[in-house]
Tab-separated table of C-alpha atoms in Angstrom:
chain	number	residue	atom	x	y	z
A	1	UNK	CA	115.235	120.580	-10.284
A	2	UNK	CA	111.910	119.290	-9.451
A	3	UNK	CA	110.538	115.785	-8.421
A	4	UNK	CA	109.218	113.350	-10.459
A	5	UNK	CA	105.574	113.552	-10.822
A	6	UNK	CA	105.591	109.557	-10.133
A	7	UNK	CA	107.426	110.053	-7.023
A	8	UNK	CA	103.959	111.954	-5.601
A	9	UNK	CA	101.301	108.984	-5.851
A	10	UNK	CA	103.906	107.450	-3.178
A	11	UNK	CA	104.594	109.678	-0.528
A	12	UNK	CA	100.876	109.295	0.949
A	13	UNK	CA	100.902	105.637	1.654
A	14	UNK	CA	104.763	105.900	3.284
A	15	UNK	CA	102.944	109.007	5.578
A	16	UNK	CA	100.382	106.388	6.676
A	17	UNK	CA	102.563	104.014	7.061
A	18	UNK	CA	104.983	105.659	9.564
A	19	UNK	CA	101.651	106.787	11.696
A	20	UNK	CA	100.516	103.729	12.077
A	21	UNK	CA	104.137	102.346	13.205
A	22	UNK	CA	104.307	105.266	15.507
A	23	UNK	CA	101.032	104.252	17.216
A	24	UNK	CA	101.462	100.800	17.386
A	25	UNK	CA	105.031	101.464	19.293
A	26	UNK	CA	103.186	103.853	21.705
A	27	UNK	CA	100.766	101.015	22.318
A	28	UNK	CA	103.164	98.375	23.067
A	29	UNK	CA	105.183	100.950	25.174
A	30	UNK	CA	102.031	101.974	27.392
A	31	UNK	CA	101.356	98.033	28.169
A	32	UNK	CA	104.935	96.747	28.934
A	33	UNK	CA	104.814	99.655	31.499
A	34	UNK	CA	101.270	98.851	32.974
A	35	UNK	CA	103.027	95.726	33.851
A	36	UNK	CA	106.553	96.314	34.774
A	37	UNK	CA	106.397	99.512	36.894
A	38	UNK	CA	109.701	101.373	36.749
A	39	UNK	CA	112.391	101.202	38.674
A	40	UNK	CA	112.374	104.931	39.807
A	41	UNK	CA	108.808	103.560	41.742
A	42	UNK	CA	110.600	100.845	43.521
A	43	UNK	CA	113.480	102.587	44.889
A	44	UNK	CA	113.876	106.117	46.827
A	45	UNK	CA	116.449	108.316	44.687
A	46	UNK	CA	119.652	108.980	46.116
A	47	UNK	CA	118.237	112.979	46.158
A	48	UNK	CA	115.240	112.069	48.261
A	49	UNK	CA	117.511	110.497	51.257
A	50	UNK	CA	120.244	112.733	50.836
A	51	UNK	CA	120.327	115.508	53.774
A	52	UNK	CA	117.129	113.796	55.572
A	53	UNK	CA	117.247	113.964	59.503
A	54	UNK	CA	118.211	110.693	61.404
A	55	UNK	CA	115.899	107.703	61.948
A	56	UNK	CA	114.343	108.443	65.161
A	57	UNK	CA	115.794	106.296	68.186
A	58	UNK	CA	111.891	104.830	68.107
A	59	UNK	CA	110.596	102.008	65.995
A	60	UNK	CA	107.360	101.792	64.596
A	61	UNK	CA	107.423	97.794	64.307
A	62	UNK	CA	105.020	95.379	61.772
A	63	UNK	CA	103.098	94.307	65.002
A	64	UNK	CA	101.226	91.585	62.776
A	65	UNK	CA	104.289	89.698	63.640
A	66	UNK	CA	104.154	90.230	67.297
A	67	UNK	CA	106.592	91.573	69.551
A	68	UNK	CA	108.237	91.060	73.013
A	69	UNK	CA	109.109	93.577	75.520
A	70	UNK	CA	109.611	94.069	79.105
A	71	UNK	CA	108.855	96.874	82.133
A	72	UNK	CA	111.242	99.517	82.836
A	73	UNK	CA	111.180	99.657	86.514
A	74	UNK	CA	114.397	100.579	88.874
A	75	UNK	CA	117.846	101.715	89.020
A	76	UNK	CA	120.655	100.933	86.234
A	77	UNK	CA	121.426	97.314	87.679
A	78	UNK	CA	117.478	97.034	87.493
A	79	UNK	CA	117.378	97.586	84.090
A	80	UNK	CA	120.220	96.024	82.711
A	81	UNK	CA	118.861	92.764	84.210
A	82	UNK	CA	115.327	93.594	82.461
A	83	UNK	CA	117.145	94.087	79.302
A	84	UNK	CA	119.049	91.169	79.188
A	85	UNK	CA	115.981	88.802	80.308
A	86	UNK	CA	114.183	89.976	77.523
A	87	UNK	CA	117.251	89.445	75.389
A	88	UNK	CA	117.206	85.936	75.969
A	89	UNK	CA	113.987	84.926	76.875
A	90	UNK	CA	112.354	86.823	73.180
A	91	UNK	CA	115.357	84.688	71.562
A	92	UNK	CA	114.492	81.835	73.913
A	93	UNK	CA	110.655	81.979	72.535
A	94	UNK	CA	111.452	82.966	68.951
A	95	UNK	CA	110.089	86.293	68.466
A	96	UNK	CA	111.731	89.898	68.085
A	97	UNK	CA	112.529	92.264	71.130
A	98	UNK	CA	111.575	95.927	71.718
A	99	UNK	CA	112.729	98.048	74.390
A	100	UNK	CA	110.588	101.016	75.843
A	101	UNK	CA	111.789	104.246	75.537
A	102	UNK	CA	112.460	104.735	79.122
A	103	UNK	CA	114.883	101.808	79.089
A	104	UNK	CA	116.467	103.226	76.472
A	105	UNK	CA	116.721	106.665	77.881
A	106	UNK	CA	118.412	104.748	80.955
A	107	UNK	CA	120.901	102.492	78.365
A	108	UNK	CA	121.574	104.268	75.230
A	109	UNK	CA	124.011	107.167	76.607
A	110	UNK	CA	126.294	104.530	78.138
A	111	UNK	CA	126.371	101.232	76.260
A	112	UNK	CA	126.086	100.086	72.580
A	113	UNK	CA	122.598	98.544	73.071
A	114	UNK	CA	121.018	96.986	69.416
A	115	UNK	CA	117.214	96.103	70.585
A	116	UNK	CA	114.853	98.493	68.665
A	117	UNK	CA	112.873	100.996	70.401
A	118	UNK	CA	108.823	100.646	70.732
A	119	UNK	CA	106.930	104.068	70.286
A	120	UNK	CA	104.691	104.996	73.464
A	121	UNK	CA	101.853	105.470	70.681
A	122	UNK	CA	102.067	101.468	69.788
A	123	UNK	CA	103.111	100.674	73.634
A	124	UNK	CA	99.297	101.734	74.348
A	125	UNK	CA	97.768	100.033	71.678
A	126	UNK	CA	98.908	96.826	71.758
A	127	UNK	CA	96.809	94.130	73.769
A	128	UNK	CA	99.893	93.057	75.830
A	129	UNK	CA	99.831	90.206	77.297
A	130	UNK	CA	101.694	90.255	81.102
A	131	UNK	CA	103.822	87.398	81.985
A	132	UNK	CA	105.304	87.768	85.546
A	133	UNK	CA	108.619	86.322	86.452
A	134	UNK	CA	110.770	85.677	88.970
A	135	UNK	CA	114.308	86.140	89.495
A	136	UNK	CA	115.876	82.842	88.222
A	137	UNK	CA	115.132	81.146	85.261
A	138	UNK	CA	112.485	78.127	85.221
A	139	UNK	CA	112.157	75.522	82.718
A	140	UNK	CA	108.109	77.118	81.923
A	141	UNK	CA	110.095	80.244	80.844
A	142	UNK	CA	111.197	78.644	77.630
A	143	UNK	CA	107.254	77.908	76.289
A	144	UNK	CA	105.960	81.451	76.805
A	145	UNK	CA	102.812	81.281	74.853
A	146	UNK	CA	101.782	84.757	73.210
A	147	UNK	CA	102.837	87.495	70.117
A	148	UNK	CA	102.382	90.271	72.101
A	149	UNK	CA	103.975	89.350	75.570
A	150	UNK	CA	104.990	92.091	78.046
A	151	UNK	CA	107.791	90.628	80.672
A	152	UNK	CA	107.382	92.047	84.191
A	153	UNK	CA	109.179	91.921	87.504
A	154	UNK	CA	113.032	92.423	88.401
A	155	UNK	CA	114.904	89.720	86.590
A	156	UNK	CA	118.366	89.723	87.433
A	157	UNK	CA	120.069	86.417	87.453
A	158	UNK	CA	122.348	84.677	85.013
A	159	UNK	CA	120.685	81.425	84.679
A	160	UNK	CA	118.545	83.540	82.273
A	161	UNK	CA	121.006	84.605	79.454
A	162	UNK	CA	124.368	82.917	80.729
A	163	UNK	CA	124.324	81.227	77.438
A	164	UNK	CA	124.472	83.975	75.337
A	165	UNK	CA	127.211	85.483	77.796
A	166	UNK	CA	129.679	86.896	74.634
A	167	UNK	CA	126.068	88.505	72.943
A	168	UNK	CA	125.395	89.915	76.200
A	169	UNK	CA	128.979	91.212	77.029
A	170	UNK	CA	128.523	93.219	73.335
A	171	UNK	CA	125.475	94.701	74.405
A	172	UNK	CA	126.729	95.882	77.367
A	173	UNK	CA	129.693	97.035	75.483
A	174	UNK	CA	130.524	101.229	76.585
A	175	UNK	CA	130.491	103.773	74.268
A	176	UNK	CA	134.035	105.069	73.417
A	177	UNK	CA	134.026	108.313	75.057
A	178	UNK	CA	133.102	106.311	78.302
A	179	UNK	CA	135.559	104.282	77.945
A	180	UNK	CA	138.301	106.596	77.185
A	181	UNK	CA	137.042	108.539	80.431
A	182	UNK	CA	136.986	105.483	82.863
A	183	UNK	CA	140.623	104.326	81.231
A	184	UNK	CA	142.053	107.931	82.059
A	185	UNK	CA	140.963	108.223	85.307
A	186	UNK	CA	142.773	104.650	85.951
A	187	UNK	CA	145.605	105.759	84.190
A	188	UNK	CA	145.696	108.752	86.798
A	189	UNK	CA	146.319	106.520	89.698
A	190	UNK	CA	148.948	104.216	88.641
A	191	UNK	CA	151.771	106.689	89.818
A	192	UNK	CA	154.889	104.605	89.849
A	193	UNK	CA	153.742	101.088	90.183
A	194	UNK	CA	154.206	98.997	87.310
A	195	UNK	CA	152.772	95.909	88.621
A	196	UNK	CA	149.026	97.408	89.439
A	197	UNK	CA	145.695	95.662	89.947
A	198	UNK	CA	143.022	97.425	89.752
A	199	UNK	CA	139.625	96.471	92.624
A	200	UNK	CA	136.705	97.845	91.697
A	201	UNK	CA	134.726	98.071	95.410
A	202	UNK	CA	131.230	98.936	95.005
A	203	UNK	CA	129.655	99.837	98.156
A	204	UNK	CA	125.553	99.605	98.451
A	205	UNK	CA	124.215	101.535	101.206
A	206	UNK	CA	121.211	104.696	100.671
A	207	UNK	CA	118.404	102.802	101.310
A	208	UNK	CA	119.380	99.482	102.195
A	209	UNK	CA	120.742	100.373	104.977
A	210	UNK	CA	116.840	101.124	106.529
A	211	UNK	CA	115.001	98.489	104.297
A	212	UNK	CA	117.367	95.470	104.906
A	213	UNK	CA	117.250	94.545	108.652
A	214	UNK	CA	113.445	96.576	108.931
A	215	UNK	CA	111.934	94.417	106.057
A	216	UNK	CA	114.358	92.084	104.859
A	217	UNK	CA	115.971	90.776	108.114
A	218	UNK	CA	119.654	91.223	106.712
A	219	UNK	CA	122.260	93.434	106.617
A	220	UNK	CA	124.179	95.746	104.700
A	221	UNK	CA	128.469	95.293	104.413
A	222	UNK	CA	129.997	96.506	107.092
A	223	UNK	CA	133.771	97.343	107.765
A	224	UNK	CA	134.871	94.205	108.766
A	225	UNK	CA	133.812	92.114	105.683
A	226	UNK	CA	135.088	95.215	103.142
A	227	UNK	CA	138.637	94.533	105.539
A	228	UNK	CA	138.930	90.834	104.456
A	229	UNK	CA	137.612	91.357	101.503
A	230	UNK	CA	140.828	93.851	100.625
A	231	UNK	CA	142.528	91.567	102.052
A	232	UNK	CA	142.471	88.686	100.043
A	233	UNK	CA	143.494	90.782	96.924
A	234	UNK	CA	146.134	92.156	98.840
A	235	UNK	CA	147.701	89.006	99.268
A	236	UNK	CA	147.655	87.880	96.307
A	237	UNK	CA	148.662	91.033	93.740
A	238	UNK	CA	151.875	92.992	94.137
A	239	UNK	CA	150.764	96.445	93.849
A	240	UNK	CA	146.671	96.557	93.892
A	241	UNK	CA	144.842	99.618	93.377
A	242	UNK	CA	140.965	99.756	95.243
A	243	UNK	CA	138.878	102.016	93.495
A	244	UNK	CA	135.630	102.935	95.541
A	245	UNK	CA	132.298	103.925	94.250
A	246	UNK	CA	129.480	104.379	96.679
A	247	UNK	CA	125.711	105.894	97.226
A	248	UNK	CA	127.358	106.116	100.855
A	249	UNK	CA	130.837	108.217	99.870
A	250	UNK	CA	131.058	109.419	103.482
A	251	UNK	CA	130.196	106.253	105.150
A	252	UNK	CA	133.010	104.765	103.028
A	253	UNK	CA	135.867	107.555	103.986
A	254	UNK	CA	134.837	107.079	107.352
A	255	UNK	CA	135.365	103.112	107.811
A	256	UNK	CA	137.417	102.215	104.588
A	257	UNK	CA	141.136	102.467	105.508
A	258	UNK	CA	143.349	104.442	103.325
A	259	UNK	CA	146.070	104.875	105.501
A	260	UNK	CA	148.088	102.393	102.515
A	261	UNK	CA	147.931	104.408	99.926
A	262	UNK	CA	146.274	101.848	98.139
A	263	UNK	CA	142.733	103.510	98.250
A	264	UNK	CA	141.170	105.838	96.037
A	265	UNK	CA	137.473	106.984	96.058
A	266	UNK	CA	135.879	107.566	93.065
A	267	UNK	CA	136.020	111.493	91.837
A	268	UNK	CA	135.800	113.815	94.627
A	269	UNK	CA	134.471	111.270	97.011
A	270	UNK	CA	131.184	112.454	96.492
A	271	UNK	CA	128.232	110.626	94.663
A	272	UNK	CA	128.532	110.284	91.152
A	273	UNK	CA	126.266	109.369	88.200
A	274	UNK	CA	125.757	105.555	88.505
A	275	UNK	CA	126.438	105.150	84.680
A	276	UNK	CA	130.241	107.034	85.102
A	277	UNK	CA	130.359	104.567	88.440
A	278	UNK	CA	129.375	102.010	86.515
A	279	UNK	CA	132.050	102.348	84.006
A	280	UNK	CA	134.908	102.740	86.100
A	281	UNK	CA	134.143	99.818	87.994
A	282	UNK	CA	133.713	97.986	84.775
A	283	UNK	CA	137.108	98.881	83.363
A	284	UNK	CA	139.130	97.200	86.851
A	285	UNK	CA	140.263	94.004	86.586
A	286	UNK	CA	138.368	92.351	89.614
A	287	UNK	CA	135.766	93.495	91.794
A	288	UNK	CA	134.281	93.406	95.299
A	289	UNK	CA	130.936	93.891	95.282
A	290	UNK	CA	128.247	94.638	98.712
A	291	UNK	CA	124.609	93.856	97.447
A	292	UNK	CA	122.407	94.953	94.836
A	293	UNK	CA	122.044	94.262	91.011
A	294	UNK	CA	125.073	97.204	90.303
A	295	UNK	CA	127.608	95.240	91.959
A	296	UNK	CA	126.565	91.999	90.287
A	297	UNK	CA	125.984	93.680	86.688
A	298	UNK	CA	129.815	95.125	87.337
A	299	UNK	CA	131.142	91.737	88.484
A	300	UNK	CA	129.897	89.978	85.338
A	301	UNK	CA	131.013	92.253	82.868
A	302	UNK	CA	134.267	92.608	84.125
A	303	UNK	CA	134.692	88.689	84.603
A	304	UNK	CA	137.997	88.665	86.946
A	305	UNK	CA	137.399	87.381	90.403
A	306	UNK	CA	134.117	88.673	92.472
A	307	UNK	CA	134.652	88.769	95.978
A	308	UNK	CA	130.477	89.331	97.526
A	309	UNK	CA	128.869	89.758	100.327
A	310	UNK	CA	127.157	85.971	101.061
A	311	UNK	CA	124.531	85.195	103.639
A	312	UNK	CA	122.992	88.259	104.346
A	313	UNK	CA	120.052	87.730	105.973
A	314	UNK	CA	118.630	85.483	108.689
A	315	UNK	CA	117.339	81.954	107.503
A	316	UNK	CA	113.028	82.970	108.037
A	317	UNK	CA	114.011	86.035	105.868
A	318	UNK	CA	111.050	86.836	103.171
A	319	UNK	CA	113.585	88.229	101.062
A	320	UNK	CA	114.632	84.312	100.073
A	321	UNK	CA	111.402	83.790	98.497
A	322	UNK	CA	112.327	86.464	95.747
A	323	UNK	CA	115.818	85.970	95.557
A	324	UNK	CA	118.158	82.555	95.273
A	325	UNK	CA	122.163	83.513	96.042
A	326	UNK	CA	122.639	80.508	93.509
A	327	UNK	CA	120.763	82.499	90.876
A	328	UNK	CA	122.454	85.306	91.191
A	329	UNK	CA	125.831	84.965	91.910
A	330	UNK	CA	128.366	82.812	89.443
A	331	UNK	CA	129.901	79.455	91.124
A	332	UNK	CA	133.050	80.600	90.642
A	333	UNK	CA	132.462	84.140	92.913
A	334	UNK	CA	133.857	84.414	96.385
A	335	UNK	CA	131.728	84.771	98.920
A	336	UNK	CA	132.208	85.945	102.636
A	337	UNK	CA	129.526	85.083	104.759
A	338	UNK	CA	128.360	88.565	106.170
A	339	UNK	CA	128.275	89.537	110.345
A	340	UNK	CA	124.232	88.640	111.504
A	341	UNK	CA	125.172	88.821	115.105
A	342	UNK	CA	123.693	92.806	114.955
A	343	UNK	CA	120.253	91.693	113.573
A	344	UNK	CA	119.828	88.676	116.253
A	345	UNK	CA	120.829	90.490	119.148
A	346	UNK	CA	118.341	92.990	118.126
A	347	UNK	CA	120.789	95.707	117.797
């Protein structure tokens, strides 16, 4: 059966009808996405992260905002003490904090350290602006002026960042695996005491021992002070347990007395790294410390008592112009005033 022949005159104008519809939807379509780009633009799809290699331990920051960072010059206790300054000073100051890589390179592998990492490519072209300080913390320190500041010197005192002392106790928080290795070896040399105290004794000699009394006009600790420093823990816990690290192992077997059974030196009495030193001196409940930012890093992490080494050098020493005791060691520490009698009978 066939159409209508009055069903023909009709079928052009519905054609032309449907076109037109079909290009004014296309029109609106096109416009509506000039100006409302897709969402597939403004976010990655999960297929282009998936599998991609980690972020990079460095940190290409938006320097229009301006950044804060400081040298990485020294030893661990050093740089621990740079770290933290920065810490609280960038905080202090309001602006954000970037390590170097060499502090993090020094930091990473043994604590759970947040501050972002600066790339040696934007390290050289920044026009840094140096602000030297000294080692205690001065009221000018709070109105640093600058967006691109670069901290320098050997800050290590807690007047600078006492305030944030539970933010700083989490950055200096370990690692697990260094943990579970420093809590092992403890565990090792409990033996049958139940009562036990662990002393962390960190003893500072390499080259102290020549710099102190040749430019410094002090001393190192010597046998007598590391006696009464024993001591006093002695007396007062049942069943303590010294642990000894050292830069000066033999030194230390020859003149620490271990005829108690109490005394253990760290390992196989041999120099160790200073971050696995670090640790284990960290995970003891109190500490005696010699001299040197180590021993006062350990000390204030750990937080039980801190027996140090106090008066160390002779009163016209140039080493007081850098460094305050009062700055650097916490009220409540014990101090025992060290033996001067070699350095003023010229011996």
């Amino acid at each position: 059966m066939t159409a209508p022949d009055s069903w023909v005159p009709f079928r052009l104008p519905l054609q032309l009808s449907l076109y037109l519809l079909a290009i004014m939807t296309l029109s609106i379509f096109l416009h509506l996405s000039s100006r409302f780009p897709t969402a597939r633009l403004r976010h990655p799809s999960l297929n282009a992260t998936k599998g991609s290699p980690a972020t990079p331990p460095t940190t290409t920051p938006a320097t229009e905002r301006g950044m804060w960072t400081v040298n990485s010059i020294g030893r661990l206790g050093n740089q621990m003490g740079e770290y933290a300054t920065l810490y609280a000073l960038a905080k202090m100051n309001g602006h954000q904090a970037y390590i170097l890589p060499q502090m993090h390179q020094q930091l990473a592998p043994v604590f759970r350290i947040t501050l972002p990492v600066i790339s040696n490519d934007v390290v050289r072209s920044i026009p840094w602006r140096n602000y030297g300080l000294h080692d205690w913390m001065s009221e000018e320190y709070r109105h640093i002026k600058g967006k691109y500041v670069r901290l320098t010197g050997y800050p290590c005192s807690w007047t600078f960042y006492h305030h944030l002392r539970q933010e700083i106790l989490q950055e200096f928080s370990f690692h697990d695996h260094v943990k579970e290795e420093a809590n092992r070896y403890l565990a090792g040399l409990r033996g049958q005491r139940r009562n036990v105290t662990y002393v962390g004794v960190h003893v500072r000699r390499g080259d102290y021992v020549r710099v102190m009394p040749q430019i410094w006009k002090g001393v190192v600790a010597d046998k007598a002070y590391l006696e009464k420093a024993m001591g006093y823990f002695r007396a007062k816990y049942q069943e303590p347990v010294f642990v000894v690290t050292s830069n000066g192992m033999e030194w230390c077997r020859e003149n620490i007395n271990a005829s108690r059974g109490d005394v253990y030196f760290s390992g196989d009495g041999k120099e160790s790294s200073p971050g696995r030193d670090f640790a284990l001196l960290a995970h003891c409940n109190h500490t005696i410390m010699t001299i040197g930012t180590f021993g006062i890093w350990v000390g204030y992490l750990v937080g039980g008592e801190t027996i140090y080494l106090a008066n160390y050098t002779l009163p016209d020493s140039p080493f007081l112009r850098v460094f305050k005791p009062e700055a650097a060691f916490l009220p409540e520490w014990i101090g025992i005033n060290a033996d001067l009698s070699p350095l003023r009978s010229g011996t």
